[in-house]
mmCIF file of C-alpha atoms and ligand atoms in Angstrom:
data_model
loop_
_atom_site.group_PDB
_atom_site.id
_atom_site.type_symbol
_atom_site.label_atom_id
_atom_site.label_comp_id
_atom_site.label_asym_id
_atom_site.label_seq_id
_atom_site.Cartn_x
_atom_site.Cartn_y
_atom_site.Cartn_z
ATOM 1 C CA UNK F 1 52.992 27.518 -23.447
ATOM 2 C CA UNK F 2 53.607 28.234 -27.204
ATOM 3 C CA UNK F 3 57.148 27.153 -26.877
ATOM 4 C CA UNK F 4 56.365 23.742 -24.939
ATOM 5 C CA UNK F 5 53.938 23.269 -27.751
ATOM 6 C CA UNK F 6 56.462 23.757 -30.564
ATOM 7 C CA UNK F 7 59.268 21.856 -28.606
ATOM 8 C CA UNK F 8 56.759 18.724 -28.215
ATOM 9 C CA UNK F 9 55.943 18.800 -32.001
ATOM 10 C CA UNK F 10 59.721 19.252 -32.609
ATOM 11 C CA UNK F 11 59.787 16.212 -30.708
ATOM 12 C CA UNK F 12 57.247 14.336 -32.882
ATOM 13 C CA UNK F 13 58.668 15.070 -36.137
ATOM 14 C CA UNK F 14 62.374 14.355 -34.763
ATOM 15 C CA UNK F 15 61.152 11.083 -33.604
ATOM 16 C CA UNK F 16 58.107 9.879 -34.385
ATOM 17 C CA UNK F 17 59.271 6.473 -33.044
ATOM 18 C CA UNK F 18 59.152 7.655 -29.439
ATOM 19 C CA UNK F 19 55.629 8.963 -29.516
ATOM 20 C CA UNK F 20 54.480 5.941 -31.327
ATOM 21 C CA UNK F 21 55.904 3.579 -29.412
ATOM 22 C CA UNK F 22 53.257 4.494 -26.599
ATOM 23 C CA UNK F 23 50.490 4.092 -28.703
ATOM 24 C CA UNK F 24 48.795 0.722 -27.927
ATOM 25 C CA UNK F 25 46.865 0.844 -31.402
ATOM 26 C CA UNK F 26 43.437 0.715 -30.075
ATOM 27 C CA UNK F 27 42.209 2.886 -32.313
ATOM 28 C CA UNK F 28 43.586 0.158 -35.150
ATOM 29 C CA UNK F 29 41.892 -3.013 -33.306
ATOM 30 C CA UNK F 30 38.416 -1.179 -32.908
ATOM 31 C CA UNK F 31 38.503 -0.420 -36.905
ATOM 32 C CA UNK F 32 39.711 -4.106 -37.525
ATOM 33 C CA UNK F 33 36.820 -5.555 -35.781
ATOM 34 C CA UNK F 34 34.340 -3.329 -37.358
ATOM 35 C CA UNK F 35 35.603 -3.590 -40.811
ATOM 36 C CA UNK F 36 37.154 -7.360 -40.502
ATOM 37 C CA UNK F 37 35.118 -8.757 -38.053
ATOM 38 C CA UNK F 38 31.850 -7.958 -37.122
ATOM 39 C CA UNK F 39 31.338 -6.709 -40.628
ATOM 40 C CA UNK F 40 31.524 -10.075 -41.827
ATOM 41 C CA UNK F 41 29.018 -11.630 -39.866
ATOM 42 C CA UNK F 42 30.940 -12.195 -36.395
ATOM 43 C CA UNK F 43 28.467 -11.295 -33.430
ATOM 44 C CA UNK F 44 29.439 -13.468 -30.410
ATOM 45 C CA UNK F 45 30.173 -10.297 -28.107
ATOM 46 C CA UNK F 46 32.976 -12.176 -25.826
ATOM 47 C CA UNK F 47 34.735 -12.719 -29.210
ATOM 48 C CA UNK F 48 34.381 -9.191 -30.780
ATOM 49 C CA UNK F 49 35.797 -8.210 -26.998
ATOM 50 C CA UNK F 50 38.408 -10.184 -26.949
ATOM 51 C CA UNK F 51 39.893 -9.667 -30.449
ATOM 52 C CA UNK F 52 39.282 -5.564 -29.202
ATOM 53 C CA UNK F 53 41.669 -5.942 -26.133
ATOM 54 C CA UNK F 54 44.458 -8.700 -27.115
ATOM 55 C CA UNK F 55 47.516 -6.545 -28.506
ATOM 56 C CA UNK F 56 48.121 -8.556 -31.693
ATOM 57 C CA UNK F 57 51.098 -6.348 -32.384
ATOM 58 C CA UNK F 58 52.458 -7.859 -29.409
ATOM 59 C CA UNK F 59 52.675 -11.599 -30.836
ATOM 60 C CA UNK F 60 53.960 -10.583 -34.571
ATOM 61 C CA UNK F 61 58.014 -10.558 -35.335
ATOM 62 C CA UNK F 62 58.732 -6.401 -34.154
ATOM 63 C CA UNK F 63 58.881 -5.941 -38.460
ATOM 64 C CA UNK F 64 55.433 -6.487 -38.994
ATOM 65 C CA UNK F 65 54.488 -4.228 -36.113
ATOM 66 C CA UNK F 66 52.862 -2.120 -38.694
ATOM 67 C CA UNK F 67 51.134 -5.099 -40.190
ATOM 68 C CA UNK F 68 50.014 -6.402 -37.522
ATOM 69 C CA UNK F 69 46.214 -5.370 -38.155
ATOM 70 C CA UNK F 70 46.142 -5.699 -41.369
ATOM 71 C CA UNK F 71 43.061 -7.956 -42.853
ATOM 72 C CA UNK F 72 46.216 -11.456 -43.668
ATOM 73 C CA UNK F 73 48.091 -13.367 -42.144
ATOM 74 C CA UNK F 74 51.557 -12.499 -41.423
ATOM 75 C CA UNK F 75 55.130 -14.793 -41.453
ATOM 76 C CA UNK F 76 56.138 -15.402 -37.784
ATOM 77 C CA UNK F 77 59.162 -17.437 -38.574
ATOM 78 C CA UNK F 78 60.088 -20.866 -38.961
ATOM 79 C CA UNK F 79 57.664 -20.990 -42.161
ATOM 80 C CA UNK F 80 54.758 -20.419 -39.484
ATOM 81 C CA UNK F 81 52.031 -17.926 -39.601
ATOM 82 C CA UNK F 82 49.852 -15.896 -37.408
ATOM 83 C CA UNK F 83 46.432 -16.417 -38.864
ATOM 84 C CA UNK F 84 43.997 -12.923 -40.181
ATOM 85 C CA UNK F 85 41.970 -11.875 -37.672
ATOM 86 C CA UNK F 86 38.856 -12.912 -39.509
ATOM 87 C CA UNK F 87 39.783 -16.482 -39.014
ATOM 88 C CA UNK F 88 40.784 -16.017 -35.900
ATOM 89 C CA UNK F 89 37.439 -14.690 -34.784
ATOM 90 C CA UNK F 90 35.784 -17.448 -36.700
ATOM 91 C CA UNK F 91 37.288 -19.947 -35.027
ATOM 92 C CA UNK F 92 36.905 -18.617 -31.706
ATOM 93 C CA UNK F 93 33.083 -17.821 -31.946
ATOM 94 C CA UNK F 94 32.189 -21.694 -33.121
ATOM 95 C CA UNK F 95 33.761 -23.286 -30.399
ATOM 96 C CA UNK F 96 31.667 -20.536 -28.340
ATOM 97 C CA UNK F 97 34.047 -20.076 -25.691
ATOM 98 C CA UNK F 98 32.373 -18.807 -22.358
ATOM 99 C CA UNK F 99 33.863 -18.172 -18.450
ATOM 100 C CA UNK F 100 34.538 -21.015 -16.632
ATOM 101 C CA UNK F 101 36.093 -23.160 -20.031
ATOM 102 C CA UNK F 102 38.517 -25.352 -20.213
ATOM 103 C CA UNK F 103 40.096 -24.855 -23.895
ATOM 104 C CA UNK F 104 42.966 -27.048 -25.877
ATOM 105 C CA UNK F 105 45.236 -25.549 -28.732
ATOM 106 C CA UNK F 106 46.915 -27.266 -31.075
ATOM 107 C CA UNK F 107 49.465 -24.790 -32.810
ATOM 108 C CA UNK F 108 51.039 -21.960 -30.370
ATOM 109 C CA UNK F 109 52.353 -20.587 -33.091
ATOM 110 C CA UNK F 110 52.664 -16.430 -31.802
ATOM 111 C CA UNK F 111 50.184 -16.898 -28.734
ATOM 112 C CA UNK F 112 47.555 -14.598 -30.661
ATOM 113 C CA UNK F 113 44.826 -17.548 -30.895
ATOM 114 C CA UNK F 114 45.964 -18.443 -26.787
ATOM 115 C CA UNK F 115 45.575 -14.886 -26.026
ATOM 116 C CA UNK F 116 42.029 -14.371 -27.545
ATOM 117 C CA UNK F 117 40.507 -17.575 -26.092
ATOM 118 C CA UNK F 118 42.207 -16.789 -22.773
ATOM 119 C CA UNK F 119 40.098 -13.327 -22.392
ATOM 120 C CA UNK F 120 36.999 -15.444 -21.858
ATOM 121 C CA UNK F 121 37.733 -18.941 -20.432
ATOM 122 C CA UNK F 122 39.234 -20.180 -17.357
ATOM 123 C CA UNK F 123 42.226 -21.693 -18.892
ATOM 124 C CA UNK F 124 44.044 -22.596 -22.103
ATOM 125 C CA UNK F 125 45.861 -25.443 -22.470
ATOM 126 C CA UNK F 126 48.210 -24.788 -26.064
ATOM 127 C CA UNK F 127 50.865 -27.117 -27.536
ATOM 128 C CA UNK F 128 53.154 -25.772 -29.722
ATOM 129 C CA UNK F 129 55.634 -28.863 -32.055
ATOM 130 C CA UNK F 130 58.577 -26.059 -33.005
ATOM 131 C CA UNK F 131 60.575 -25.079 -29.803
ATOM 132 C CA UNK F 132 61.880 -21.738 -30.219
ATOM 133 C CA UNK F 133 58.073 -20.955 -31.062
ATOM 134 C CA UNK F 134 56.286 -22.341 -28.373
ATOM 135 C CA UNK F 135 59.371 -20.462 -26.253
ATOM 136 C CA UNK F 136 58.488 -17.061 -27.853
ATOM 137 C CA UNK F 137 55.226 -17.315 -26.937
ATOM 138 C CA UNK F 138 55.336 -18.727 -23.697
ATOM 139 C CA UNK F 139 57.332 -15.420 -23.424
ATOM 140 C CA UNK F 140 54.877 -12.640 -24.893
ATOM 141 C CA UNK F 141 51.701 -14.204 -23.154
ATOM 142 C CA UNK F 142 53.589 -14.530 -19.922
ATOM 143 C CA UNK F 143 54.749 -10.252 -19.936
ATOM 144 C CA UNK F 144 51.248 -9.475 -21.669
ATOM 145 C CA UNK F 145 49.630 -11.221 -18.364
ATOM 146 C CA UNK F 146 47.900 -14.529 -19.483
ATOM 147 C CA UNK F 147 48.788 -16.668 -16.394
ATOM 148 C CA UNK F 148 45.597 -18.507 -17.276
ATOM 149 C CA UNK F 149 47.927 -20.044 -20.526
ATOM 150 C CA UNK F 150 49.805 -23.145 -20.229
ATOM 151 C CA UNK F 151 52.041 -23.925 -22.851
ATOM 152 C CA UNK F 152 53.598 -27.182 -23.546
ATOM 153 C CA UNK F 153 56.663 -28.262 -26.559
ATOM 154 C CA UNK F 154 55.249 -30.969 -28.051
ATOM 155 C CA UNK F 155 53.669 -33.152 -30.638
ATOM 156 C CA UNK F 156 49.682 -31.747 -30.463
ATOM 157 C CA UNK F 157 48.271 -35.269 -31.964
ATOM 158 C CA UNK F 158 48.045 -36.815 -29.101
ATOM 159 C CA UNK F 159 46.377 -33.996 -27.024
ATOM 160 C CA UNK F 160 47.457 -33.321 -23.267
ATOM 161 C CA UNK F 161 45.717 -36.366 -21.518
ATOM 162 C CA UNK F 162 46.714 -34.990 -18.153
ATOM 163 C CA UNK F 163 44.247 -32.439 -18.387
ATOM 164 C CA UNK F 164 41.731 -33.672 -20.887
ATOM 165 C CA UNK F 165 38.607 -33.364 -21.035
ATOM 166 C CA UNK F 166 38.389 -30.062 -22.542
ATOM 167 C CA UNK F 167 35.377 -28.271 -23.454
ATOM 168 C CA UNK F 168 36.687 -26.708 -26.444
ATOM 169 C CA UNK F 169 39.265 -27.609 -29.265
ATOM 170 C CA UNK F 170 40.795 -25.713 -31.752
ATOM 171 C CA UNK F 171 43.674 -26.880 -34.043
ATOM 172 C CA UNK F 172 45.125 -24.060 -36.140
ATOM 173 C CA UNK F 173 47.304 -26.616 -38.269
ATOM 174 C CA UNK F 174 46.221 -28.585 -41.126
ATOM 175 C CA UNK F 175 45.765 -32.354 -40.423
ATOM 176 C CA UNK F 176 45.218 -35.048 -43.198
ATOM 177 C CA UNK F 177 42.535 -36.585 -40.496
ATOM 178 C CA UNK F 178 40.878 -35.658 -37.381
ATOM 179 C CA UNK F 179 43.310 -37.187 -34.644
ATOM 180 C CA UNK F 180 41.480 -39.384 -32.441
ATOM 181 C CA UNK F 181 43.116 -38.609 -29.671
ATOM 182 C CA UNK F 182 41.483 -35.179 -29.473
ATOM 183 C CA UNK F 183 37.925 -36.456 -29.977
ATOM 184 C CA UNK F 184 38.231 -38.700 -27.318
ATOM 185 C CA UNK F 185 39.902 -35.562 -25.051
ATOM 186 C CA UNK F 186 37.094 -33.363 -26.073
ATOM 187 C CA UNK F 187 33.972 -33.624 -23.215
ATOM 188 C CA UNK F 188 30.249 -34.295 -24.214
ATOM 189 C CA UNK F 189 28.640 -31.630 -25.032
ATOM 190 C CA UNK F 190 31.785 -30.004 -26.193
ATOM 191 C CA UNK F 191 33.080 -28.526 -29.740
ATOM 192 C CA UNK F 192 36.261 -28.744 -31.642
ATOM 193 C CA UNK F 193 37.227 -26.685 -34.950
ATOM 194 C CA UNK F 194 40.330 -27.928 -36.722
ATOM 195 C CA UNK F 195 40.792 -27.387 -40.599
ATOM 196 C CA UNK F 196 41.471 -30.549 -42.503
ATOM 197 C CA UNK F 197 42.223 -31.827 -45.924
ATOM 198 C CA UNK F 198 46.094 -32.597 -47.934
ATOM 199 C CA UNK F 199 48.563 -29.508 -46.500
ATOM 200 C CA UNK F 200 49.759 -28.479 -50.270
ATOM 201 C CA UNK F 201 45.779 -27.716 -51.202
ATOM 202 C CA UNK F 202 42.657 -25.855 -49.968
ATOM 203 C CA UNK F 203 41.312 -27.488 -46.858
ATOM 204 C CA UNK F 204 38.206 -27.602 -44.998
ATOM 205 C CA UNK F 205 37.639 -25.837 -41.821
ATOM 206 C CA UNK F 206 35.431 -28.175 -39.677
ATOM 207 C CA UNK F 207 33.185 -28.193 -36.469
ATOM 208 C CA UNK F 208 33.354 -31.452 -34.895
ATOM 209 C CA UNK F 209 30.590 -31.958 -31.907
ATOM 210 C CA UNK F 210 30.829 -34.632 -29.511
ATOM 211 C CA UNK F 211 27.509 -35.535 -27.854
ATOM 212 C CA UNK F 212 27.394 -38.087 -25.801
ATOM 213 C CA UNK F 213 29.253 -40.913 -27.590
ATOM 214 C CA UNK F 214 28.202 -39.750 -30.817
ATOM 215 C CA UNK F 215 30.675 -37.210 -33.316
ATOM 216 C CA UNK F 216 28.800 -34.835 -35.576
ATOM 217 C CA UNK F 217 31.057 -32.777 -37.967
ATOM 218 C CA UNK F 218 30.349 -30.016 -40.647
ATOM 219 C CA UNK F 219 31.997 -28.276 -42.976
ATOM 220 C CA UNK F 220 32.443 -24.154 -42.638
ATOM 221 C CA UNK F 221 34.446 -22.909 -45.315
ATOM 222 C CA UNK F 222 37.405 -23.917 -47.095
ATOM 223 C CA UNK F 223 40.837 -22.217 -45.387
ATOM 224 C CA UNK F 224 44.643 -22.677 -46.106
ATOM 225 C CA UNK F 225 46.564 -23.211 -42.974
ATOM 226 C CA UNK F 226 50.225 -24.740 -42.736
ATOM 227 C CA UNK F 227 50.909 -28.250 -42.257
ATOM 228 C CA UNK F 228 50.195 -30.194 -39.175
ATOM 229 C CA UNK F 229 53.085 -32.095 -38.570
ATOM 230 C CA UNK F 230 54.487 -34.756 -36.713
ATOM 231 C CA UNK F 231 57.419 -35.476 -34.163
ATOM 232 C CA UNK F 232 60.084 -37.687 -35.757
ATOM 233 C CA UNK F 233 58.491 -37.438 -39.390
HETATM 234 N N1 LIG X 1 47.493 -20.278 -33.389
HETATM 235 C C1 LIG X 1 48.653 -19.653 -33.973
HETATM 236 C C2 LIG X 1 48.760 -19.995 -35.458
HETATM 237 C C3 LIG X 1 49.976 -20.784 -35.655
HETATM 238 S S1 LIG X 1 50.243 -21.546 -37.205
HETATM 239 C C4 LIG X 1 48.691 -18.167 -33.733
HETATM 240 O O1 LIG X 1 47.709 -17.602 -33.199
HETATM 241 O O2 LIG X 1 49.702 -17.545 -34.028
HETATM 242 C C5 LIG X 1 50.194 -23.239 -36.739
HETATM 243 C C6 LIG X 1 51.186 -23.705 -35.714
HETATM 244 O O3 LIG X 1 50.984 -25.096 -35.518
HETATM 245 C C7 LIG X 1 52.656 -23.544 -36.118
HETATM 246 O O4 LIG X 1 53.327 -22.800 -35.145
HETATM 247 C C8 LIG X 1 53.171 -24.979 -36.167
HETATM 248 O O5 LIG X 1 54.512 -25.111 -35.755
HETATM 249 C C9 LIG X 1 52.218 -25.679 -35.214
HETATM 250 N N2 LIG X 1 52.105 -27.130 -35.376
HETATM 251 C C10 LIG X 1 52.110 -27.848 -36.536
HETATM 252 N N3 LIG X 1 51.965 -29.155 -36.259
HETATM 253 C C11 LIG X 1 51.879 -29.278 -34.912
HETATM 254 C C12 LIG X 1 51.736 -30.383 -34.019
HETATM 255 N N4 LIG X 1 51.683 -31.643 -34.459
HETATM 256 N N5 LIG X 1 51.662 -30.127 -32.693
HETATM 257 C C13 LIG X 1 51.738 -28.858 -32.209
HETATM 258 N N6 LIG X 1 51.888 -27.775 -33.012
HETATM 259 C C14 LIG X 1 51.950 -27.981 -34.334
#
């Protein structure tokens, strides 16, 4: 018994990358929720759930695997970025996602944002503008599960009429203006959170409410997300 003790901390020390690569860093999600999350004000339960069981260490480049729950955002290539898990969580508890949702993304990006929303609604619709992105993704979500996520390579402005309306929006790209095209694909009732303002400055994250015909919107808190841009331009 001694021995097979010794020879499986032998093991650990020889190669700490083996042991480690079976941990699934729950322990790290559950301390970046309390600490990150809930800490700062977060208390929808779906969301705090969700951000506890998506792998974000699954949707960040394999370097940043160690980053991956740290309280930033992190490079994912193609001068994109994974947003922190804070805004993340934010995002996802104003559009107040429930079972039975129909949700548009704008921005892929890694998946992370797909992943979250697609632990509590029926389905996510995401659109992602940079190709070997959206691929990625499409990828990760598909081998973590997510068969509720439908990913599509294109330009987000103009939404993804064949399956509008949606009951919840969020655009994790900064736009110059709200694109119409979304409000009008958003349902009654239904929210959208997009942050907007000029791409090189601070912008404003904003929750846009459609009620009937009429389009309420209010500013959250300022945010710095990259540029949404456009096909062609
Ligand atoms: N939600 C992502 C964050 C991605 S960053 C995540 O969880 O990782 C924003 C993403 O929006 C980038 O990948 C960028 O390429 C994409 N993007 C920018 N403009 C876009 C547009 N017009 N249509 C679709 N995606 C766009």
């Amino acid at each position: 018994m001694k021995t097979i003790v010794s020879a499986l901390l032998f093991c650990f020390f020889l190669f700490p990358g083996l042991v480690t690569a079976q941990n699934d860093y729950q322990n790290e999600r559950n301390r970046m929720v309390d600490r990150q999350i809930a800490n700062r004000g977060i208390s929808d339960e779906a969301t705090l759930e969700a951000m506890r069981t998506v792998k974000r260490h699954l949707f960040v480049p394999a370097p940043r695997i160690s980053q991956a729950y740290d309280d930033s955002p992190l490079p994912i290539g193609y001068g994109q970025t994974i947003s922190q898990p804070y805004i993340v969580a934010l995002m996802t508890e104003l559009v107040e996602p429930r079972p039975g949702m129909r949700v548009l993304e704008i921005g892929t990006g890694s998946g992370y944002q797909a992943a979250v929303l697609a632990e509590i609604v029926d389905t996510v619709y995401t659109i992602e503008i940079v190709e070997q992105l959206g691929m990625t993704a499409a990828g990760v979500l598909e081998e973590s599960g997510y068969s509720n996520v439908l990913v599509k390579l294109a330009d987000g402005y103009h939404g993804w009429e064949e399956y509008a309306p949606f009951d919840a929006i969020v655009v994790t790209a900064a736009a110059e203006h709200i694109p119409p095209p979304l409000i009008q694909q958003l349902a009654p009732g239904g929210k959208m959170i997009i942050p907007v303002g000029s791409p090189y400055f601070t912008q404003n994250l904003m929750l846009v409410e459609k009620d009937g015909d009429s389009v309420r919107s209010r500013n959250i808190l300022p945010v710095r997300f990259v540029p949404f841009t456009r096909a062609g331009q």
